[in-house]
PQR file of N, CA, C, O and H, with PARSE charges and radii, in Angstrom:
ATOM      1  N   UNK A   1     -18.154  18.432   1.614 -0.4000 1.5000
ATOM      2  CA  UNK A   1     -18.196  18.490   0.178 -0.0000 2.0000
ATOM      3  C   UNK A   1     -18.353  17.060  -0.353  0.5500 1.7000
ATOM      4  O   UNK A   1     -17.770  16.175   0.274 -0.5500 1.4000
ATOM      5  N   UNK A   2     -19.058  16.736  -1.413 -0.4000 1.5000
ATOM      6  CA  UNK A   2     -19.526  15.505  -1.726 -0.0000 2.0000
ATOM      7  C   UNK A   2     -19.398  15.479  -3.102  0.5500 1.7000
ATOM      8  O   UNK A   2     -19.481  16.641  -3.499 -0.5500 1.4000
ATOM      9  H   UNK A   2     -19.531  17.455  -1.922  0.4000 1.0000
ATOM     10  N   UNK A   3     -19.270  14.864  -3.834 -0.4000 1.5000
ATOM     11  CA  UNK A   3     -19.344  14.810  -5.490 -0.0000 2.0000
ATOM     12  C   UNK A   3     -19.271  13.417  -6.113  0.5500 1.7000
ATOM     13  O   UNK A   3     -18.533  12.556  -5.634 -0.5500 1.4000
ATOM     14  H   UNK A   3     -19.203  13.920  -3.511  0.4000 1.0000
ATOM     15  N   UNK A   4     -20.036  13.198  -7.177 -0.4000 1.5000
ATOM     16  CA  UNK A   4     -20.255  11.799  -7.740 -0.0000 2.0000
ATOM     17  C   UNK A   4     -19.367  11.261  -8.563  0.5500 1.7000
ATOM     18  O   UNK A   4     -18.934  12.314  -9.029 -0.5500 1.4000
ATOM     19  H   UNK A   4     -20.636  13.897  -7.566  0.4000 1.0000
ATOM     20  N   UNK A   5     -18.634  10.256  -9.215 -0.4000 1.5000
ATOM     21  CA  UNK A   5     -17.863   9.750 -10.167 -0.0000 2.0000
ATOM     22  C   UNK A   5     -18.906   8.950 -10.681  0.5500 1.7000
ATOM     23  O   UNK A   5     -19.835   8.419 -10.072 -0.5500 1.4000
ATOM     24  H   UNK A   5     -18.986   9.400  -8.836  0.4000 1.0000
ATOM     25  N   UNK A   6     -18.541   8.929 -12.270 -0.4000 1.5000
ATOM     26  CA  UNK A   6     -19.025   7.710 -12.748 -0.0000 2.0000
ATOM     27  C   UNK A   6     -17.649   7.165 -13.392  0.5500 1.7000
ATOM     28  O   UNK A   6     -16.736   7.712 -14.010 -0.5500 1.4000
ATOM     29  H   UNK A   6     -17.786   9.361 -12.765  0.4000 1.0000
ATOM     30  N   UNK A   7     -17.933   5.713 -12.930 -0.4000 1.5000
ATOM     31  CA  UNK A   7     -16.682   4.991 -13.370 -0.0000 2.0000
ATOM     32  C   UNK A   7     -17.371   3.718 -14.512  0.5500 1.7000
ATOM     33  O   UNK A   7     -18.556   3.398 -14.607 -0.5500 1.4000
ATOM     34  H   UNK A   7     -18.675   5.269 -12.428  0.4000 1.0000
ATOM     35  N   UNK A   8     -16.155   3.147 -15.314 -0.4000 1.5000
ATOM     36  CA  UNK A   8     -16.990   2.449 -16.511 -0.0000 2.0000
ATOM     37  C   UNK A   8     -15.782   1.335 -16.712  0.5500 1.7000
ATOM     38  O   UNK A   8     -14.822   2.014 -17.074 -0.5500 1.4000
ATOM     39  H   UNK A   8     -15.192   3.407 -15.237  0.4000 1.0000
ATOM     40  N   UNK A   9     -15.535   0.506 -16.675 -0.4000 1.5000
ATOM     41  CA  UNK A   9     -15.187  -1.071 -16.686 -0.0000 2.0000
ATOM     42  C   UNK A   9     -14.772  -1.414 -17.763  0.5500 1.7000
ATOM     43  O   UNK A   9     -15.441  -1.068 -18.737 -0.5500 1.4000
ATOM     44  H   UNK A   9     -16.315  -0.046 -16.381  0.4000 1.0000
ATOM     45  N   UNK A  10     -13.721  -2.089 -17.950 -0.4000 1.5000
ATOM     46  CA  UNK A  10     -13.038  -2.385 -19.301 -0.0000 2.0000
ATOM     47  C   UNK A  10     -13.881  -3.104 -19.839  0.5500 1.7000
ATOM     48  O   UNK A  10     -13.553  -3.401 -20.988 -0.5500 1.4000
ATOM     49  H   UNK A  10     -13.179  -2.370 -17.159  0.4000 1.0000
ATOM     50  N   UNK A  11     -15.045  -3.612 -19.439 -0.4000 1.5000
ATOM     51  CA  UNK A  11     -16.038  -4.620 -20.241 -0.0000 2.0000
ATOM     52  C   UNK A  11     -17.259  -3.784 -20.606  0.5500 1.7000
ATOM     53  O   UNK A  11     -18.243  -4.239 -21.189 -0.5500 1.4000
ATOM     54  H   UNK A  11     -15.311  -3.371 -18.506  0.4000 1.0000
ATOM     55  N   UNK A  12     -17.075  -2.255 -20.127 -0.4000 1.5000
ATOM     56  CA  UNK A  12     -17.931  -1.157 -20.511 -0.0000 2.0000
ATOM     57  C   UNK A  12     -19.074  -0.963 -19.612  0.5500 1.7000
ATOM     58  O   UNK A  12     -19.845  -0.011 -19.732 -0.5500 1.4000
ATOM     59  H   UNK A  12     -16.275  -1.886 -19.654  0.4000 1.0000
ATOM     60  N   UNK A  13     -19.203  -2.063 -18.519 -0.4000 1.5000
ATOM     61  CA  UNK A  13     -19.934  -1.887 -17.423 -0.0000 2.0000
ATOM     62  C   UNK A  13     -19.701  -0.373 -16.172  0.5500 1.7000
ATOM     63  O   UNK A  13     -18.718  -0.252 -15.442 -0.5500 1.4000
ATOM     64  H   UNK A  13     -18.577  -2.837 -18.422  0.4000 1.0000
ATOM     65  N   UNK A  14     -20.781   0.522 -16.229 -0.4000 1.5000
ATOM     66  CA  UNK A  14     -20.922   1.796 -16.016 -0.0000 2.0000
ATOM     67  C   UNK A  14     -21.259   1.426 -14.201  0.5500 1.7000
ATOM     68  O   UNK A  14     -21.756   0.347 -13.878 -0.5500 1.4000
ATOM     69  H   UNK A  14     -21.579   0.424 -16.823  0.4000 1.0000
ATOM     70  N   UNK A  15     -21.060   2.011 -13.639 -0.4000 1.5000
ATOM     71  CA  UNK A  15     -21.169   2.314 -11.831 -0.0000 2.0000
ATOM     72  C   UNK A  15     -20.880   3.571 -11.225  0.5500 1.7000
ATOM     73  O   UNK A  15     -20.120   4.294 -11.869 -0.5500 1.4000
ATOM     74  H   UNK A  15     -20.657   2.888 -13.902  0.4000 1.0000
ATOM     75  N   UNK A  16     -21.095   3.787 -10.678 -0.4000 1.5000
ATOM     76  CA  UNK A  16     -20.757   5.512  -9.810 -0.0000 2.0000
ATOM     77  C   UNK A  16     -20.467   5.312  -8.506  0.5500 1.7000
ATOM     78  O   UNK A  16     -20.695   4.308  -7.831 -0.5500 1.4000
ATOM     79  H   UNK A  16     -21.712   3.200 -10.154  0.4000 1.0000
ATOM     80  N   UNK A  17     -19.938   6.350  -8.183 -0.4000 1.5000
ATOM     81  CA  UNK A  17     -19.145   6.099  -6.629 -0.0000 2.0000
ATOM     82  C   UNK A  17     -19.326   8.003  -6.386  0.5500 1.7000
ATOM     83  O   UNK A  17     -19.398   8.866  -7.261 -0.5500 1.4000
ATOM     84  H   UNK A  17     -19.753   7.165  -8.731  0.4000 1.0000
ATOM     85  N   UNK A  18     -19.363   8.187  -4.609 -0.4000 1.5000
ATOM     86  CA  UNK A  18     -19.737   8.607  -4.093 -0.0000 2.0000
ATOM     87  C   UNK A  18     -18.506   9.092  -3.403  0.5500 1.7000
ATOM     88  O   UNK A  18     -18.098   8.283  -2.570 -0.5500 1.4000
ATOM     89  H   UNK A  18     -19.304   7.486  -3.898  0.4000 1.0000
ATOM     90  N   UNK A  19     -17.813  10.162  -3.510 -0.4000 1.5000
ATOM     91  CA  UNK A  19     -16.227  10.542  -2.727 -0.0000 2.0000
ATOM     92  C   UNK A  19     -16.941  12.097  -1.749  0.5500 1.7000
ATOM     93  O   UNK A  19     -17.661  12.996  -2.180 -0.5500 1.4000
ATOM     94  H   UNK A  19     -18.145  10.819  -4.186  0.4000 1.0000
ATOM     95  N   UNK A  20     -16.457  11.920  -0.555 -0.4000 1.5000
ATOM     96  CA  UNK A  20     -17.109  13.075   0.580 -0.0000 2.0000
ATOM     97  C   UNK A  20     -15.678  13.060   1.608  0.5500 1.7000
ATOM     98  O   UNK A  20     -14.873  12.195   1.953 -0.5500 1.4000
ATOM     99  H   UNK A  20     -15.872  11.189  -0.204  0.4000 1.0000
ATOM    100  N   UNK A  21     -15.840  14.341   1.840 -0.4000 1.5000
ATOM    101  CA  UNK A  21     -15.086  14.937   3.112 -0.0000 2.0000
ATOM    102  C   UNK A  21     -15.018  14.936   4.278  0.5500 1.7000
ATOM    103  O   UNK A  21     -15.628  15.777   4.939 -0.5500 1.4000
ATOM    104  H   UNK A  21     -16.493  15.044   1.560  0.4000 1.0000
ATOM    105  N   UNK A  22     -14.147  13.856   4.918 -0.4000 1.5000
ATOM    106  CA  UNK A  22     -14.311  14.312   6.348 -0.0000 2.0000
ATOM    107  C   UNK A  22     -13.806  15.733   6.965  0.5500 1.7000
ATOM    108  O   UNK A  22     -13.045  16.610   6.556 -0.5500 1.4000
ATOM    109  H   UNK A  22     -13.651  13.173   4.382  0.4000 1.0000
ATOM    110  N   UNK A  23     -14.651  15.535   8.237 -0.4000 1.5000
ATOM    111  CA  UNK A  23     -14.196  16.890   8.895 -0.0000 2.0000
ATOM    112  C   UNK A  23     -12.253  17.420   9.240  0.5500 1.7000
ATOM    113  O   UNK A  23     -11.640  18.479   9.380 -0.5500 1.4000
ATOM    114  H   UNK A  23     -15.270  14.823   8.569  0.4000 1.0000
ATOM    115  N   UNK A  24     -11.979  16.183   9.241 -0.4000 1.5000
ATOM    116  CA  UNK A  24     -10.828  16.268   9.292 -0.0000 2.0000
ATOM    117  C   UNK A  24      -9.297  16.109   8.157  0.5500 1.7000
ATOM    118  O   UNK A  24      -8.110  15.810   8.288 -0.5500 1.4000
ATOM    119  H   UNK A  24     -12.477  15.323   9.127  0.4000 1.0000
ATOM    120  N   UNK A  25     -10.415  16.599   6.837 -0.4000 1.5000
ATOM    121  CA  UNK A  25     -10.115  16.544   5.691 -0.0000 2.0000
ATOM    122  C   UNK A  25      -9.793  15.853   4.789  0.5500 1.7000
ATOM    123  O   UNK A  25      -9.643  16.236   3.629 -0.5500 1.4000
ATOM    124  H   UNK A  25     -11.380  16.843   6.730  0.4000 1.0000
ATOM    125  N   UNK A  26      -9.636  14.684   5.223 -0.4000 1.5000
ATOM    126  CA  UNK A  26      -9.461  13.269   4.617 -0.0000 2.0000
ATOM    127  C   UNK A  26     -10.634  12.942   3.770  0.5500 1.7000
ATOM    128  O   UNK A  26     -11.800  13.230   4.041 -0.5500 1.4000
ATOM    129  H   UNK A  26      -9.758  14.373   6.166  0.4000 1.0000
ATOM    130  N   UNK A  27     -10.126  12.184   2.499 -0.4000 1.5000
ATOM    131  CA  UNK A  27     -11.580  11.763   1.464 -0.0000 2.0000
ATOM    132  C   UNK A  27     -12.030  10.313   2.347  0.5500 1.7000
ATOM    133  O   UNK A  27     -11.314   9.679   3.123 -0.5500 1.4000
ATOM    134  H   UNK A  27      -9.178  11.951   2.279  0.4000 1.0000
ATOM    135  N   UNK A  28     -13.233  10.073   2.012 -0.4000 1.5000
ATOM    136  CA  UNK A  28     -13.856   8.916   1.941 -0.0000 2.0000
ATOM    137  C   UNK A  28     -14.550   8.552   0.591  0.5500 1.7000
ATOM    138  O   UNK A  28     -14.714   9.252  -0.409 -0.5500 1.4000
ATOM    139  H   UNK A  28     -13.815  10.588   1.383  0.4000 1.0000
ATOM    140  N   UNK A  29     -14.886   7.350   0.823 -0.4000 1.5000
ATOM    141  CA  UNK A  29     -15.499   6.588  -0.513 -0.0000 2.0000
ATOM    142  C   UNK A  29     -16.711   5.637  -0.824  0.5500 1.7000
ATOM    143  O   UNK A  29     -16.162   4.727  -1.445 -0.5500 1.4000
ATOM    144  H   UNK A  29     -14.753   6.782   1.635  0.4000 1.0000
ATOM    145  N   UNK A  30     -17.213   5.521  -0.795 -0.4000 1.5000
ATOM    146  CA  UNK A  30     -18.432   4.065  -1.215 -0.0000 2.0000
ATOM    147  C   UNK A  30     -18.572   4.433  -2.822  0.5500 1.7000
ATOM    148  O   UNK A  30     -18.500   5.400  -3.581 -0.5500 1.4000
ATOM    149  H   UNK A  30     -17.659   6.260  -0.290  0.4000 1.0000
ATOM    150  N   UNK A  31     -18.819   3.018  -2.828 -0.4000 1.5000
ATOM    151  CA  UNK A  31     -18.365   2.698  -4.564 -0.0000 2.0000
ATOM    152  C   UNK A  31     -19.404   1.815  -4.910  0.5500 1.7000
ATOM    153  O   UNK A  31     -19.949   1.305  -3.932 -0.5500 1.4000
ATOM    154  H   UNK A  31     -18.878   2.233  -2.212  0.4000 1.0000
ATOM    155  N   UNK A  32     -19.828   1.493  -5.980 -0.4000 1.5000
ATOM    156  CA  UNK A  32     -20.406   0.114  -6.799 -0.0000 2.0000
ATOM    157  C   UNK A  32     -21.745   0.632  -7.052  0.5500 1.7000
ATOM    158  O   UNK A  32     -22.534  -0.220  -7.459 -0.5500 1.4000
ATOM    159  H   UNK A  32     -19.384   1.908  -6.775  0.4000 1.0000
ATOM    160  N   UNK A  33     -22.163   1.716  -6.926 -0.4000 1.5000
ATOM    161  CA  UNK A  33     -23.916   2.345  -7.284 -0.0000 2.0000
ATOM    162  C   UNK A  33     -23.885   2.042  -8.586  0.5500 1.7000
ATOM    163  O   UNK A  33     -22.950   2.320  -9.338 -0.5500 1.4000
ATOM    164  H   UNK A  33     -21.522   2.409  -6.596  0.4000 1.0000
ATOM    165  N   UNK A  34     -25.690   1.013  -9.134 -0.4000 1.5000
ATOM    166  CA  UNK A  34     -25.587   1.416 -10.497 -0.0000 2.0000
ATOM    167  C   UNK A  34     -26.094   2.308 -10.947  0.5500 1.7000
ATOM    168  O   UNK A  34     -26.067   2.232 -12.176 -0.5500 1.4000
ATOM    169  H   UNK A  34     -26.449   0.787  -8.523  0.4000 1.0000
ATOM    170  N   UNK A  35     -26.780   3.543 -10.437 -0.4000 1.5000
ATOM    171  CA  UNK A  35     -26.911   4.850 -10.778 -0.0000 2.0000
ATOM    172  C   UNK A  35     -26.763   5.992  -9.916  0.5500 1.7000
ATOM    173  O   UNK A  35     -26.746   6.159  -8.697 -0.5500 1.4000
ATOM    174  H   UNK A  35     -26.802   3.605  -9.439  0.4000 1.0000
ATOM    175  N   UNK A  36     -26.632   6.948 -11.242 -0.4000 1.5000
ATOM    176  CA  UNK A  36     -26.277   8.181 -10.222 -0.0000 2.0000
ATOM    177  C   UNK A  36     -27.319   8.364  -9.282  0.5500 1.7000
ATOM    178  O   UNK A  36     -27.023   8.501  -8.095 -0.5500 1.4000
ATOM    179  H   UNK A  36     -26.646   6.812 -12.232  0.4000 1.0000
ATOM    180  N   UNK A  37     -28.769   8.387  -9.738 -0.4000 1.5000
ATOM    181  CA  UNK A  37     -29.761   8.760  -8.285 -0.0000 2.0000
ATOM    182  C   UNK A  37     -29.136   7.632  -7.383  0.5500 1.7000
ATOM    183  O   UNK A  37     -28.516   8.166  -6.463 -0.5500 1.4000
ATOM    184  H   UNK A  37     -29.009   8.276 -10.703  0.4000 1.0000
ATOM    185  N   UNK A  38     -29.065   5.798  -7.304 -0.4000 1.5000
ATOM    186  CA  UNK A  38     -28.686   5.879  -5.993 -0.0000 2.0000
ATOM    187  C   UNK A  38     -27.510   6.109  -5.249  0.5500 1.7000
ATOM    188  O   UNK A  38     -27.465   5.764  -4.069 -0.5500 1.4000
ATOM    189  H   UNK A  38     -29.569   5.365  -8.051  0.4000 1.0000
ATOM    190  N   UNK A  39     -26.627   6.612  -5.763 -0.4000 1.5000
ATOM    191  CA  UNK A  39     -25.563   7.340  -5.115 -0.0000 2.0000
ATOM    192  C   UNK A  39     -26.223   8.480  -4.698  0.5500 1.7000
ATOM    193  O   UNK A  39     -25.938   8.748  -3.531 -0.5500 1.4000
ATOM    194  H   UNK A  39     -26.664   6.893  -6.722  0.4000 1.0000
ATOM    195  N   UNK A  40     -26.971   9.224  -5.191 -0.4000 1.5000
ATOM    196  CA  UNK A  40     -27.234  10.220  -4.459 -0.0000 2.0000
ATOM    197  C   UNK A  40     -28.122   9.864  -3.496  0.5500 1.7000
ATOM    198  O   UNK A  40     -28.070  10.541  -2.469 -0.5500 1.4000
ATOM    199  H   UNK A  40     -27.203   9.006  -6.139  0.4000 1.0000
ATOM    200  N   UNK A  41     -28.870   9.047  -3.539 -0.4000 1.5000
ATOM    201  CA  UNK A  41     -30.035   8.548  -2.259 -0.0000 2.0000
ATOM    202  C   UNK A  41     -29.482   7.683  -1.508  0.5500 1.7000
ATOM    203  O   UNK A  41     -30.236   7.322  -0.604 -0.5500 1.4000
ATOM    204  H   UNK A  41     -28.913   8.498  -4.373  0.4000 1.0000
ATOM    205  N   UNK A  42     -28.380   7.152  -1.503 -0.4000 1.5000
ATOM    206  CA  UNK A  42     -27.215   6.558  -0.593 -0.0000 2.0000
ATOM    207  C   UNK A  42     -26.742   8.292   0.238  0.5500 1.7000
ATOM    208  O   UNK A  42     -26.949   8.416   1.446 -0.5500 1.4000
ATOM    209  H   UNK A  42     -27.768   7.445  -2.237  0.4000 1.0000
ATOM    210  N   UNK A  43     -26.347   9.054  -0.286 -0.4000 1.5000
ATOM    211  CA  UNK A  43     -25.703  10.411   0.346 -0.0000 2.0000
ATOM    212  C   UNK A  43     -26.500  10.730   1.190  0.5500 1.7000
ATOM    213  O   UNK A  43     -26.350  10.404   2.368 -0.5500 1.4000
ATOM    214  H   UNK A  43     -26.179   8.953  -1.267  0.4000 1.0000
ATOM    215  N   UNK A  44     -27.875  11.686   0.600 -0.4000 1.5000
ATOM    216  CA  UNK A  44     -28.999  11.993   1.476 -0.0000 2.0000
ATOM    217  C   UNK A  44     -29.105  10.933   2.675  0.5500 1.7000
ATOM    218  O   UNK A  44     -29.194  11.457   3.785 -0.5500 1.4000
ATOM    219  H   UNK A  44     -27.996  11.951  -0.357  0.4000 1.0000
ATOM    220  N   UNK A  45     -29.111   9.623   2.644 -0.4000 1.5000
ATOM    221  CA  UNK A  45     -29.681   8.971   4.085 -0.0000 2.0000
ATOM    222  C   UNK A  45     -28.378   8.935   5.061  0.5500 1.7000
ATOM    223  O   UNK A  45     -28.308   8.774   6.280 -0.5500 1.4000
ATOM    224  H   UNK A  45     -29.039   9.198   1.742  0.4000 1.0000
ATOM    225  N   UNK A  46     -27.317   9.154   4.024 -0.4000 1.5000
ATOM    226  CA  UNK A  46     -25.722   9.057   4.712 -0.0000 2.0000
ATOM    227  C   UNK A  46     -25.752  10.672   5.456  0.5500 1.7000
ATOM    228  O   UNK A  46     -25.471  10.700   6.655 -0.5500 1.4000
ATOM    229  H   UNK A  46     -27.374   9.285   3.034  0.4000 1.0000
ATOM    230  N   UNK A  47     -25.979  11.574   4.986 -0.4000 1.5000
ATOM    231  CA  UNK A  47     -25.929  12.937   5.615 -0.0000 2.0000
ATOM    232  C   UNK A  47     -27.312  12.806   6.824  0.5500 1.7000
ATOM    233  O   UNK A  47     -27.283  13.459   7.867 -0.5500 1.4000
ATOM    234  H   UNK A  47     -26.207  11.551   4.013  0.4000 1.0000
ATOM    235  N   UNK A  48     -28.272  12.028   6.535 -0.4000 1.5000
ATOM    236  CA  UNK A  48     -29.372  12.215   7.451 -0.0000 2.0000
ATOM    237  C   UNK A  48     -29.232  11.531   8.851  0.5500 1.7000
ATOM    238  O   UNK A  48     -29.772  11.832   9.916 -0.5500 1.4000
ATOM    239  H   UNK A  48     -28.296  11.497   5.687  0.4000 1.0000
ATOM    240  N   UNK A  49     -28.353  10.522   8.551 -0.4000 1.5000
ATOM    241  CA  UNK A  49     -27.608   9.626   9.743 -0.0000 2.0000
ATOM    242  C   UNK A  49     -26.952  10.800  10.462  0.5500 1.7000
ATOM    243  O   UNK A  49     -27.360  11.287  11.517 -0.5500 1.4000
ATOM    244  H   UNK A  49     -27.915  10.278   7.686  0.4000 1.0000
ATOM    245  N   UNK A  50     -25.849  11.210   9.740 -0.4000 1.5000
ATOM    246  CA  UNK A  50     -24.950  12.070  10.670 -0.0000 2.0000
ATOM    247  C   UNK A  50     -25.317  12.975  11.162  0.5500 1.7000
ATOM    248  O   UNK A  50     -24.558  13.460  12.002 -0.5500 1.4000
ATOM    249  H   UNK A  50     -25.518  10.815   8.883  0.4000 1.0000
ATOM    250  N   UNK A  51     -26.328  13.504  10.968 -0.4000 1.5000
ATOM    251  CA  UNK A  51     -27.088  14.806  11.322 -0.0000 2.0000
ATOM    252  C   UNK A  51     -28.036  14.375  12.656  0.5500 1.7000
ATOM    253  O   UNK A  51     -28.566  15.152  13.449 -0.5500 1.4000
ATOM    254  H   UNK A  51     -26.944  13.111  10.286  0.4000 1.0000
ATOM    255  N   UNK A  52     -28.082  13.003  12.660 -0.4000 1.5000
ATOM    256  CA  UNK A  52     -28.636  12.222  13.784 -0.0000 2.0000
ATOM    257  C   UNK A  52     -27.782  11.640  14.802  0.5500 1.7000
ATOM    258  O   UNK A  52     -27.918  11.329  15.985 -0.5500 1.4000
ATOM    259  H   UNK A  52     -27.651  12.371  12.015  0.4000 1.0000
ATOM    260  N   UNK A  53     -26.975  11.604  14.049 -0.4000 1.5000
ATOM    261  CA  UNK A  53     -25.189  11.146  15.141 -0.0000 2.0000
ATOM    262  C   UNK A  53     -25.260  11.703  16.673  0.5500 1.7000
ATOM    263  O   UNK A  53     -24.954  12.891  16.562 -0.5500 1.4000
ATOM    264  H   UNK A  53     -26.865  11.856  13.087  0.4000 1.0000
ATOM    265  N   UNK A  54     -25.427  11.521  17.577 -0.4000 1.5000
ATOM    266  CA  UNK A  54     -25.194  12.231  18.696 -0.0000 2.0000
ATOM    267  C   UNK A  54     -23.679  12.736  18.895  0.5500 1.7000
ATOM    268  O   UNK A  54     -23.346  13.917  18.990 -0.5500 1.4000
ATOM    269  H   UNK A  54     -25.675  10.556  17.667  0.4000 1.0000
ATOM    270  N   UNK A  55     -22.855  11.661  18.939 -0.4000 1.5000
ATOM    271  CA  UNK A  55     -21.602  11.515  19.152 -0.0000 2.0000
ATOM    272  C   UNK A  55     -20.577  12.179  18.140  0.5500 1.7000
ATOM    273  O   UNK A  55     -19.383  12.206  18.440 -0.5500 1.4000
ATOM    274  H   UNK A  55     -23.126  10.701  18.862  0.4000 1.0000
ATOM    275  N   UNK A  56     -21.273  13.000  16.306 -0.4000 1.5000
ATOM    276  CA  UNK A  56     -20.427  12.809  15.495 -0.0000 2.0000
ATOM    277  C   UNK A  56     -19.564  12.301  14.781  0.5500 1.7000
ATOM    278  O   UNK A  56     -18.679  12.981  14.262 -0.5500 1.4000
ATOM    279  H   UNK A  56     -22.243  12.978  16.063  0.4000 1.0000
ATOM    280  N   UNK A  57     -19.693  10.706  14.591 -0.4000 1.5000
ATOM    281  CA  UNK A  57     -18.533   9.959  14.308 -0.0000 2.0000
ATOM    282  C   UNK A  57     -19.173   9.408  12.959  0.5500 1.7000
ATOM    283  O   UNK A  57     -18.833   8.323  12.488 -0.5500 1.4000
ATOM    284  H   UNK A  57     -20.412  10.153  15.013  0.4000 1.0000
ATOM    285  N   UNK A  58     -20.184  10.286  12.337 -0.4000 1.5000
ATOM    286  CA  UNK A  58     -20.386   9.604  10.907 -0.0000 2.0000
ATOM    287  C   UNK A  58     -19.317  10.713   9.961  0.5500 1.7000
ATOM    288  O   UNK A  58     -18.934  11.818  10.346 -0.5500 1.4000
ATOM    289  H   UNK A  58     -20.460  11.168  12.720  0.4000 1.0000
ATOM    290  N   UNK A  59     -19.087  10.248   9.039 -0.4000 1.5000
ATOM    291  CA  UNK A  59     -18.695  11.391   8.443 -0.0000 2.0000
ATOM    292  C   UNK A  59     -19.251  12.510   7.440  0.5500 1.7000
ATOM    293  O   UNK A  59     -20.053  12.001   6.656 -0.5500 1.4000
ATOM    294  H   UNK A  59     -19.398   9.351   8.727  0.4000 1.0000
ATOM    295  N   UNK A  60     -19.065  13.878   7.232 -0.4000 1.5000
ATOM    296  CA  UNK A  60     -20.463  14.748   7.085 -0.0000 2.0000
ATOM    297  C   UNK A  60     -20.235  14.437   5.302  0.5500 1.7000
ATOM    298  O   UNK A  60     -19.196  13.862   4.980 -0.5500 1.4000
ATOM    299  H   UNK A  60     -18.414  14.290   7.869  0.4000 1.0000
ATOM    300  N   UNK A  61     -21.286  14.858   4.148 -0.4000 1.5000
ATOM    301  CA  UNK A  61     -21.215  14.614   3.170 -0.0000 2.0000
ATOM    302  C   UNK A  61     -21.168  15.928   2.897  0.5500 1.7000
ATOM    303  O   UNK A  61     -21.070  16.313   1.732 -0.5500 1.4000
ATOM    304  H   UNK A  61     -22.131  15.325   4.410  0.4000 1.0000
TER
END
């Protein structure tokens, strides 16, 4: 499960962050996108890695 935040800066500076599930239910995070597409085109190449993982040790989005 994957879902976007947009977060916004006491100086009103806007960024989005990227929160996903590991398999072992724990959140993860990457942060500092200045838009929502590249958080989402950060995800897509992040899910396309793991899907390439041999070993499984990326975590799934």
């Amino acid at each position: 499960m994957t879902y976007f935040e947009k977060r916004t800066s006491t100086d009103g500076k806007t960024t989005w962050r990227v929160r996903y599930r590991y398999t072992d239910g724990t959140w993860g995070l990457e942060s500092g996108f200045p838009t929502k597409k590249a958080a989402e085109r950060w995800n897509e190449e992040d899910e396309a890695a793991m899907l390439n993982d041999a070993d499984g040790d990326a975590p799934p989005a």
